[in-house]
């Protein structure tokens, strides 16, 4: 008789994930969206910047599957480009945000006392900083740089995660296994990274996936203020914002970007749920 | 508990000072001033305006003057609305935001909490999938789409509700703004409640209670709810403050006289006193709510020892 | 036979030099039998919340709009925009155009019943020009004797060249003949001020409970960010010709105005988006009103640095390569007419157009390419420059369209770059932008108000265009008392501008309003002065 195969936690997770069809479906849809966003514009005969004066504000047709916009540009190509930009910004800024937030929150929660107080007060202060002037100053200081968008969004979005993680850490700290590890003499940095963080993964993943839509929408707001993507490029966020202005007159301009935006975000959420279920040891039955 | 409270309040004062300083500094560092305009202004008049608002003084002196006024609760004159003071603007605008904000949060907690719990308890069923789908939608669809959509449906097509405007005390002006503002938060809360509830329901002490034969409702309400509330409460703290200072989009979509719009137009017009004043207010609210939040942590999770 | 001399007398009175008419109220004439609504209340919109309702401090057009309902000055605007007597019932001017005398009507009163006299105007203008008041409009009074000295702090406000020999007469002494003086006097910042109220309440005098007005309406309520409510002023001298009992102004975002209009919350909007024109027209028909407006949208060049300084060929090439007809018809749905020169159409002014304005597209494009090459650019060495504009979604579409046109027609790579408005103003003041979006609207119906933008040293001359010959023509025009000679000079200066091309005219603005079919008497003029005085509501059902 063969001994039972030993699976690493990640292998176990993968097995768990395969048992959750919704999460798998979400992952598949996301990958499909990414594929279409990457390949689609290459296949189309239209580009996202060239106006076509006689085709302004056309409803969807065989020529233009999603209709045309204010300058007669093919909406389908623009939406696909928008996907590219939004996904790029969303994922990149979320990663930055999560990294900062988790480290900050876990350190604060674990350290406790004056350090915790100081670190969380800093978070409180950042919450209240008026972000428009902040971003304007940064634009002026760094010039026009797309990277700036990530930095600005990352700088403002890690706060929630830090707070949540700190709260969870406060609770976790009192748990037996932490006491045990401490009794065994595990040093603080190792404690944080090896023991605390993995137990925070569930909450962090949910928050990471919740950060993606926040980030994408924040980018739309920045674009609206003139600090995000520069025309003629557009992100899903700015396309939705424009479409909302024409809600009554050209509803088809809103539908596609809004649906895609919602789809991307829903998929991230379901995927996050699935991953959380798969990785969090406590929910295994 | 009392020592904890006092300690926190003592820390709050320098924090507020830091907030005021940071906001003040940032605004003055931003290019452009409040009286730059496309019109030309005679130098003598420019000087006079600057003297009136003390803009010609060195920055440290303006700062000192501002702090002095702040200590008396005077947030200064508005640079944009030249007949009004910041205190006056906040006095007029804050009640609107407070009312709509608190109603929206209540709506969010009730709706989100209810569906989050049910989704967790009946996991995998229609009660789980359908509300969570709407929750994903609520997070994904931006406020500036929800608002106009609701107006389109209820005000323009059906004429059931007004498209905007505001009269103190009139309920019909509250409905659409509260729903538009509260729905995304309801979505967050639903998802979070569900995930936390699932966590808790799988934990040993719940299984013990279940094995002991306690009725489902008791388990749910008495035992499971508390640990779920911890992350919820820590989310609600900053969310409350954000909602209270007004969602600028809600205010502009529905034409509501709140302070969120002042904040953004103030930043654009470099209305130093208004923006710093609202920031200080925001700061005070955050600190206040954080205090309440942390006290709730302790009450909810006895394992957390409050370091005093 | 006795009627004839009377008619002749009336005809001569339509002369610019003097005007003396009866104090007949010029209310809109309503046909007998028209059914008026019982509730004469109007709900209308503003684009922004006015920063102040104090005539001395008003800075924005929305503030002016409300002030014109609350106050009346010496002169006023008729619905068609022409000047009619206001508080002054008649006036004369000296042959050299520098001394004006105004006669006030004796029955005029403030809203609190006090008599409105010349002293109120003298007080207001001195207050306006006093640097301590900090009025941003004080510059407009520079034609008045001593105004410049007072503004620079070298003279006291009492030295202003205005005096009131008796309570119902005002003398104004000018440094240069100012043909647009009557228009100026109807403006929001030239209104009389109630001295007692200002002295008693200071900055608070504009609160509804303290405010005292001289116009058709009084201030009832002001909720910042939400609404401004006016009610009819019974003490207005022409109160019996004012129909509306109540006017409520709602400051609303431009994007939401059409939906509030369609919901019936407002009956008259100050704006709608040109890009929605066709759709709005299909839904609302005649309720969508478009009219000519004295304003221009254009781009301006930085004349101090390369690539545009000293390179007229390049500037003309860019200007010619713009397909204005497409911008007008397609991008703006026919709402804004194309502009080939600075000044919008004005009666009596022969707008000089560049000859290429009437060429075919092919010919114009070919010439543009030729000039582009002559300027030293080609496919292998294209022009690369940024086009700076203030952030706004509708402007962005224009910029994209222009960039595409230059790419296709010339091979130039112009990149639109948007900046937050405050940052852009600073950049322009420091002359950092090479090519930038600009616009200008008339202060009064006269070509001078447009052309002065390119005078050397003019504050908004952000491109720093400076041409002594042009300045000389403008200076000559400003002291020329004969209006038709003046117009000829201004035509010459504009021809010069067209040839030098320090700017690219794009489109003229239009007035854009949505008006419910039962709202009548709305003023329609090229300055978009649309006070509520003449408006009335017909009996109607529903919204």
mmCIF file of N, CA, C and O in Angstrom, chain B residues 166-232:
data_model
loop_
_atom_site.group_PDB
_atom_site.id
_atom_site.type_symbol
_atom_site.label_atom_id
_atom_site.label_comp_id
_atom_site.label_asym_id
_atom_site.label_seq_id
_atom_site.Cartn_x
_atom_site.Cartn_y
_atom_site.Cartn_z
ATOM 1 N N UNK B 166 -33.769 70.002 -2.518
ATOM 2 C CA UNK B 166 -33.665 69.711 -1.089
ATOM 3 C C UNK B 166 -34.561 70.640 -0.322
ATOM 4 O O UNK B 166 -34.554 71.842 -0.521
ATOM 5 N N UNK B 167 -35.340 70.066 0.545
ATOM 6 C CA UNK B 167 -36.087 70.876 1.485
ATOM 7 C C UNK B 167 -35.959 70.204 2.829
ATOM 8 O O UNK B 167 -36.246 69.008 2.940
ATOM 9 N N UNK B 168 -35.522 70.924 3.834
ATOM 10 C CA UNK B 168 -35.297 70.259 5.122
ATOM 11 C C UNK B 168 -36.561 69.572 5.601
ATOM 12 O O UNK B 168 -37.618 70.177 5.628
ATOM 13 N N UNK B 169 -36.415 68.317 5.965
ATOM 14 C CA UNK B 169 -37.569 67.625 6.520
ATOM 15 C C UNK B 169 -38.408 66.883 5.501
ATOM 16 O O UNK B 169 -39.194 66.016 5.862
ATOM 17 N N UNK B 170 -38.264 67.183 4.223
ATOM 18 C CA UNK B 170 -39.107 66.504 3.244
ATOM 19 C C UNK B 170 -38.486 65.173 2.883
ATOM 20 O O UNK B 170 -37.365 65.114 2.405
ATOM 21 N N UNK B 171 -39.222 64.095 3.112
ATOM 22 C CA UNK B 171 -38.667 62.759 2.948
ATOM 23 C C UNK B 171 -38.378 62.406 1.503
ATOM 24 O O UNK B 171 -37.396 61.748 1.178
ATOM 25 N N UNK B 172 -39.220 62.875 0.586
ATOM 26 C CA UNK B 172 -39.092 62.398 -0.796
ATOM 27 C C UNK B 172 -37.764 62.778 -1.435
ATOM 28 O O UNK B 172 -37.303 62.110 -2.341
ATOM 29 N N UNK B 173 -37.125 63.843 -0.924
ATOM 30 C CA UNK B 173 -35.834 64.217 -1.498
ATOM 31 C C UNK B 173 -34.710 63.330 -0.986
ATOM 32 O O UNK B 173 -33.603 63.408 -1.481
ATOM 33 N N UNK B 174 -35.006 62.538 0.042
ATOM 34 C CA UNK B 174 -33.959 61.731 0.651
ATOM 35 C C UNK B 174 -33.794 60.386 -0.020
ATOM 36 O O UNK B 174 -32.727 59.811 -0.032
ATOM 37 N N UNK B 175 -34.873 59.866 -0.556
ATOM 38 C CA UNK B 175 -34.899 58.463 -0.964
ATOM 39 C C UNK B 175 -33.821 58.111 -1.977
ATOM 40 O O UNK B 175 -32.983 57.244 -1.731
ATOM 41 N N UNK B 176 -33.811 58.778 -3.122
ATOM 42 C CA UNK B 176 -32.835 58.410 -4.151
ATOM 43 C C UNK B 176 -31.390 58.654 -3.719
ATOM 44 O O UNK B 176 -30.536 57.795 -3.912
ATOM 45 N N UNK B 177 -31.077 59.796 -3.111
ATOM 46 C CA UNK B 177 -29.691 59.979 -2.656
ATOM 47 C C UNK B 177 -29.264 58.919 -1.647
ATOM 48 O O UNK B 177 -28.144 58.417 -1.734
ATOM 49 N N UNK B 178 -30.143 58.575 -0.709
ATOM 50 C CA UNK B 178 -29.754 57.597 0.308
ATOM 51 C C UNK B 178 -29.479 56.243 -0.334
ATOM 52 O O UNK B 178 -28.497 55.577 -0.022
ATOM 53 N N UNK B 179 -30.338 55.838 -1.235
ATOM 54 C CA UNK B 179 -30.130 54.554 -1.896
ATOM 55 C C UNK B 179 -28.849 54.580 -2.727
ATOM 56 O O UNK B 179 -28.032 53.662 -2.674
ATOM 57 N N UNK B 180 -28.653 55.657 -3.504
ATOM 58 C CA UNK B 180 -27.455 55.727 -4.346
ATOM 59 C C UNK B 180 -26.197 55.693 -3.506
ATOM 60 O O UNK B 180 -25.219 55.047 -3.866
ATOM 61 N N UNK B 181 -26.208 56.420 -2.405
ATOM 62 C CA UNK B 181 -25.007 56.503 -1.572
ATOM 63 C C UNK B 181 -24.819 55.219 -0.785
ATOM 64 O O UNK B 181 -23.705 54.734 -0.622
ATOM 65 N N UNK B 182 -25.908 54.645 -0.289
ATOM 66 C CA UNK B 182 -25.801 53.496 0.585
ATOM 67 C C UNK B 182 -25.544 52.181 -0.113
ATOM 68 O O UNK B 182 -24.943 51.275 0.456
ATOM 69 N N UNK B 183 -25.973 52.072 -1.357
ATOM 70 C CA UNK B 183 -25.890 50.777 -2.020
ATOM 71 C C UNK B 183 -24.463 50.232 -2.128
ATOM 72 O O UNK B 183 -24.234 49.062 -1.828
ATOM 73 N N UNK B 184 -23.469 51.019 -2.555
ATOM 74 C CA UNK B 184 -22.106 50.454 -2.600
ATOM 75 C C UNK B 184 -21.620 49.991 -1.232
ATOM 76 O O UNK B 184 -20.943 48.976 -1.126
ATOM 77 N N UNK B 185 -21.959 50.740 -0.177
ATOM 78 C CA UNK B 185 -21.543 50.317 1.162
ATOM 79 C C UNK B 185 -22.275 49.060 1.579
ATOM 80 O O UNK B 185 -21.713 48.186 2.228
ATOM 81 N N UNK B 186 -23.566 48.956 1.198
ATOM 82 C CA UNK B 186 -24.309 47.735 1.492
ATOM 83 C C UNK B 186 -23.616 46.554 0.831
ATOM 84 O O UNK B 186 -23.507 45.467 1.417
ATOM 85 N N UNK B 187 -23.130 46.773 -0.382
ATOM 86 C CA UNK B 187 -22.455 45.701 -1.104
ATOM 87 C C UNK B 187 -21.191 45.259 -0.364
ATOM 88 O O UNK B 187 -20.969 44.066 -0.146
ATOM 89 N N UNK B 188 -20.361 46.231 0.027
ATOM 90 C CA UNK B 188 -19.151 45.901 0.790
ATOM 91 C C UNK B 188 -19.505 45.117 2.045
ATOM 92 O O UNK B 188 -18.893 44.110 2.365
ATOM 93 N N UNK B 189 -20.499 45.636 2.761
ATOM 94 C CA UNK B 189 -20.851 45.037 4.039
ATOM 95 C C UNK B 189 -21.386 43.631 3.840
ATOM 96 O O UNK B 189 -21.068 42.715 4.595
ATOM 97 N N UNK B 190 -22.177 43.439 2.791
ATOM 98 C CA UNK B 190 -22.726 42.112 2.532
ATOM 99 C C UNK B 190 -21.589 41.109 2.300
ATOM 100 O O UNK B 190 -21.566 40.026 2.898
ATOM 101 N N UNK B 191 -20.660 41.488 1.462
ATOM 102 C CA UNK B 191 -19.560 40.579 1.157
ATOM 103 C C UNK B 191 -18.733 40.290 2.404
ATOM 104 O O UNK B 191 -18.367 39.147 2.667
ATOM 105 N N UNK B 192 -18.442 41.342 3.124
ATOM 106 C CA UNK B 192 -17.596 41.172 4.293
ATOM 107 C C UNK B 192 -18.283 40.352 5.364
ATOM 108 O O UNK B 192 -17.692 39.446 5.951
ATOM 109 N N UNK B 193 -19.546 40.656 5.598
ATOM 110 C CA UNK B 193 -20.313 39.917 6.599
ATOM 111 C C UNK B 193 -20.368 38.452 6.223
ATOM 112 O O UNK B 193 -20.169 37.566 7.055
ATOM 113 N N UNK B 194 -20.640 38.188 4.959
ATOM 114 C CA UNK B 194 -20.724 36.812 4.512
ATOM 115 C C UNK B 194 -19.423 36.075 4.749
ATOM 116 O O UNK B 194 -19.403 34.984 5.317
ATOM 117 N N UNK B 195 -18.320 36.688 4.341
ATOM 118 C CA UNK B 195 -17.050 35.975 4.469
ATOM 119 C C UNK B 195 -16.687 35.759 5.939
ATOM 120 O O UNK B 195 -16.228 34.693 6.326
ATOM 121 N N UNK B 196 -16.939 36.755 6.746
ATOM 122 C CA UNK B 196 -16.632 36.596 8.173
ATOM 123 C C UNK B 196 -17.547 35.583 8.825
ATOM 124 O O UNK B 196 -17.126 34.775 9.654
ATOM 125 N N UNK B 197 -18.790 35.601 8.428
ATOM 126 C CA UNK B 197 -19.760 34.680 8.998
ATOM 127 C C UNK B 197 -19.392 33.249 8.641
ATOM 128 O O UNK B 197 -19.483 32.338 9.472
ATOM 129 N N UNK B 198 -18.990 33.053 7.414
ATOM 130 C CA UNK B 198 -18.580 31.711 6.984
ATOM 131 C C UNK B 198 -17.410 31.229 7.836
ATOM 132 O O UNK B 198 -17.394 30.093 8.322
ATOM 133 N N UNK B 199 -16.462 32.135 7.998
ATOM 134 C CA UNK B 199 -15.316 31.867 8.889
ATOM 135 C C UNK B 199 -15.759 31.371 10.259
ATOM 136 O O UNK B 199 -15.361 30.331 10.745
ATOM 137 N N UNK B 200 -16.594 32.203 10.847
ATOM 138 C CA UNK B 200 -17.022 31.932 12.218
ATOM 139 C C UNK B 200 -17.830 30.647 12.297
ATOM 140 O O UNK B 200 -17.654 29.840 13.205
ATOM 141 N N UNK B 201 -18.716 30.451 11.337
ATOM 142 C CA UNK B 201 -19.570 29.274 11.388
ATOM 143 C C UNK B 201 -18.760 27.973 11.301
ATOM 144 O O UNK B 201 -19.201 26.921 11.746
ATOM 145 N N UNK B 202 -17.591 28.085 10.711
ATOM 146 C CA UNK B 202 -16.771 26.877 10.611
ATOM 147 C C UNK B 202 -15.867 26.675 11.812
ATOM 148 O O UNK B 202 -15.140 25.691 11.905
ATOM 149 N N UNK B 203 -15.918 27.603 12.735
ATOM 150 C CA UNK B 203 -14.959 27.504 13.840
ATOM 151 C C UNK B 203 -15.439 26.539 14.907
ATOM 152 O O UNK B 203 -16.636 26.294 15.048
ATOM 153 N N UNK B 204 -14.505 26.051 15.722
ATOM 154 C CA UNK B 204 -14.838 24.994 16.687
ATOM 155 C C UNK B 204 -15.919 25.382 17.685
ATOM 156 O O UNK B 204 -16.782 24.581 18.007
ATOM 157 N N UNK B 205 -15.876 26.607 18.161
ATOM 158 C CA UNK B 205 -16.813 26.895 19.244
ATOM 159 C C UNK B 205 -18.263 26.924 18.754
ATOM 160 O O UNK B 205 -19.194 26.632 19.479
ATOM 161 N N UNK B 206 -18.408 27.256 17.477
ATOM 162 C CA UNK B 206 -19.760 27.211 16.921
ATOM 163 C C UNK B 206 -20.196 25.760 16.769
ATOM 164 O O UNK B 206 -21.334 25.391 17.047
ATOM 165 N N UNK B 207 -19.232 24.926 16.342
ATOM 166 C CA UNK B 207 -19.587 23.528 16.170
ATOM 167 C C UNK B 207 -19.966 22.911 17.495
ATOM 168 O O UNK B 207 -20.866 22.071 17.574
ATOM 169 N N UNK B 208 -19.269 23.376 18.511
ATOM 170 C CA UNK B 208 -19.590 22.883 19.853
ATOM 171 C C UNK B 208 -21.017 23.253 20.232
ATOM 172 O O UNK B 208 -21.781 22.420 20.724
ATOM 173 N N UNK B 209 -21.337 24.537 19.983
ATOM 174 C CA UNK B 209 -22.684 24.998 20.323
ATOM 175 C C UNK B 209 -23.730 24.226 19.545
ATOM 176 O O UNK B 209 -24.779 23.842 20.081
ATOM 177 N N UNK B 210 -23.416 23.992 18.309
ATOM 178 C CA UNK B 210 -24.340 23.236 17.451
ATOM 179 C C UNK B 210 -24.509 21.823 17.997
ATOM 180 O O UNK B 210 -25.617 21.302 18.101
ATOM 181 N N UNK B 211 -23.359 21.226 18.363
ATOM 182 C CA UNK B 211 -23.402 19.858 18.889
ATOM 183 C C UNK B 211 -24.178 19.820 20.198
ATOM 184 O O UNK B 211 -24.872 18.855 20.500
ATOM 185 N N UNK B 212 -24.061 20.915 20.950
ATOM 186 C CA UNK B 212 -24.776 20.951 22.231
ATOM 187 C C UNK B 212 -26.269 21.020 22.035
ATOM 188 O O UNK B 212 -27.031 20.886 22.984
ATOM 189 N N UNK B 213 -26.678 21.335 20.814
ATOM 190 C CA UNK B 213 -28.098 21.359 20.527
ATOM 191 C C UNK B 213 -28.746 22.715 20.703
ATOM 192 O O UNK B 213 -29.967 22.818 20.805
ATOM 193 N N UNK B 214 -27.937 23.755 20.735
ATOM 194 C CA UNK B 214 -28.531 25.089 20.855
ATOM 195 C C UNK B 214 -29.307 25.425 19.578
ATOM 196 O O UNK B 214 -28.889 25.057 18.487
ATOM 197 N N UNK B 215 -30.434 26.128 19.736
ATOM 198 C CA UNK B 215 -31.213 26.497 18.540
ATOM 199 C C UNK B 215 -30.398 27.388 17.614
ATOM 200 O O UNK B 215 -29.563 28.172 18.050
ATOM 201 N N UNK B 216 -30.700 27.236 16.345
ATOM 202 C CA UNK B 216 -29.923 27.936 15.305
ATOM 203 C C UNK B 216 -29.906 29.437 15.545
ATOM 204 O O UNK B 216 -28.874 30.095 15.428
ATOM 205 N N UNK B 217 -31.052 29.979 15.876
ATOM 206 C CA UNK B 217 -31.143 31.425 16.004
ATOM 207 C C UNK B 217 -30.240 31.923 17.132
ATOM 208 O O UNK B 217 -29.563 32.926 17.013
ATOM 209 N N UNK B 218 -30.237 31.180 18.219
ATOM 210 C CA UNK B 218 -29.396 31.593 19.335
ATOM 211 C C UNK B 218 -27.930 31.580 18.914
ATOM 212 O O UNK B 218 -27.181 32.481 19.218
ATOM 213 N N UNK B 219 -27.558 30.525 18.230
ATOM 214 C CA UNK B 219 -26.165 30.428 17.787
ATOM 215 C C UNK B 219 -25.814 31.636 16.944
ATOM 216 O O UNK B 219 -24.808 32.311 17.139
ATOM 217 N N UNK B 220 -26.706 31.876 16.020
ATOM 218 C CA UNK B 220 -26.459 32.964 15.079
ATOM 219 C C UNK B 220 -26.311 34.295 15.800
ATOM 220 O O UNK B 220 -25.311 34.979 15.695
ATOM 221 N N UNK B 221 -27.342 34.628 16.524
ATOM 222 C CA UNK B 221 -27.374 35.971 17.071
ATOM 223 C C UNK B 221 -26.472 36.137 18.290
ATOM 224 O O UNK B 221 -25.854 37.168 18.471
ATOM 225 N N UNK B 222 -26.413 35.120 19.115
ATOM 226 C CA UNK B 222 -25.657 35.302 20.351
ATOM 227 C C UNK B 222 -24.179 35.018 20.190
ATOM 228 O O UNK B 222 -23.353 35.726 20.727
ATOM 229 N N UNK B 223 -23.859 34.006 19.424
ATOM 230 C CA UNK B 223 -22.452 33.611 19.406
ATOM 231 C C UNK B 223 -21.714 33.995 18.133
ATOM 232 O O UNK B 223 -20.572 34.406 18.184
ATOM 233 N N UNK B 224 -22.388 33.805 17.013
ATOM 234 C CA UNK B 224 -21.673 34.025 15.749
ATOM 235 C C UNK B 224 -21.512 35.507 15.439
ATOM 236 O O UNK B 224 -20.516 35.933 14.848
ATOM 237 N N UNK B 225 -22.455 36.280 15.844
ATOM 238 C CA UNK B 225 -22.469 37.684 15.432
ATOM 239 C C UNK B 225 -21.277 38.481 15.922
ATOM 240 O O UNK B 225 -20.704 39.271 15.185
ATOM 241 N N UNK B 226 -20.902 38.241 17.176
ATOM 242 C CA UNK B 226 -19.845 39.077 17.737
ATOM 243 C C UNK B 226 -18.536 39.085 16.956
ATOM 244 O O UNK B 226 -18.029 40.151 16.626
ATOM 245 N N UNK B 227 -17.960 37.928 16.672
ATOM 246 C CA UNK B 227 -16.685 37.968 15.948
ATOM 247 C C UNK B 227 -16.835 38.543 14.531
ATOM 248 O O UNK B 227 -15.884 39.066 13.962
ATOM 249 N N UNK B 228 -18.038 38.418 13.997
ATOM 250 C CA UNK B 228 -18.253 38.975 12.665
ATOM 251 C C UNK B 228 -18.191 40.490 12.726
ATOM 252 O O UNK B 228 -17.744 41.155 11.792
ATOM 253 N N UNK B 229 -18.626 41.002 13.851
ATOM 254 C CA UNK B 229 -18.720 42.458 13.934
ATOM 255 C C UNK B 229 -17.369 43.157 13.991
ATOM 256 O O UNK B 229 -17.267 44.328 13.648
ATOM 257 N N UNK B 230 -16.338 42.449 14.413
ATOM 258 C CA UNK B 230 -15.036 43.119 14.584
ATOM 259 C C UNK B 230 -14.516 43.763 13.300
ATOM 260 O O UNK B 230 -14.272 44.962 13.257
ATOM 261 N N UNK B 231 -14.331 42.990 12.229
ATOM 262 C CA UNK B 231 -13.831 43.659 11.014
ATOM 263 C C UNK B 231 -14.862 44.631 10.455
ATOM 264 O O UNK B 231 -14.508 45.656 9.856
ATOM 265 N N UNK B 232 -16.127 44.299 10.690
ATOM 266 C CA UNK B 232 -17.177 45.185 10.218
ATOM 267 C C UNK B 232 -17.036 46.557 10.860
ATOM 268 O O UNK B 232 -17.074 47.598 10.193
#
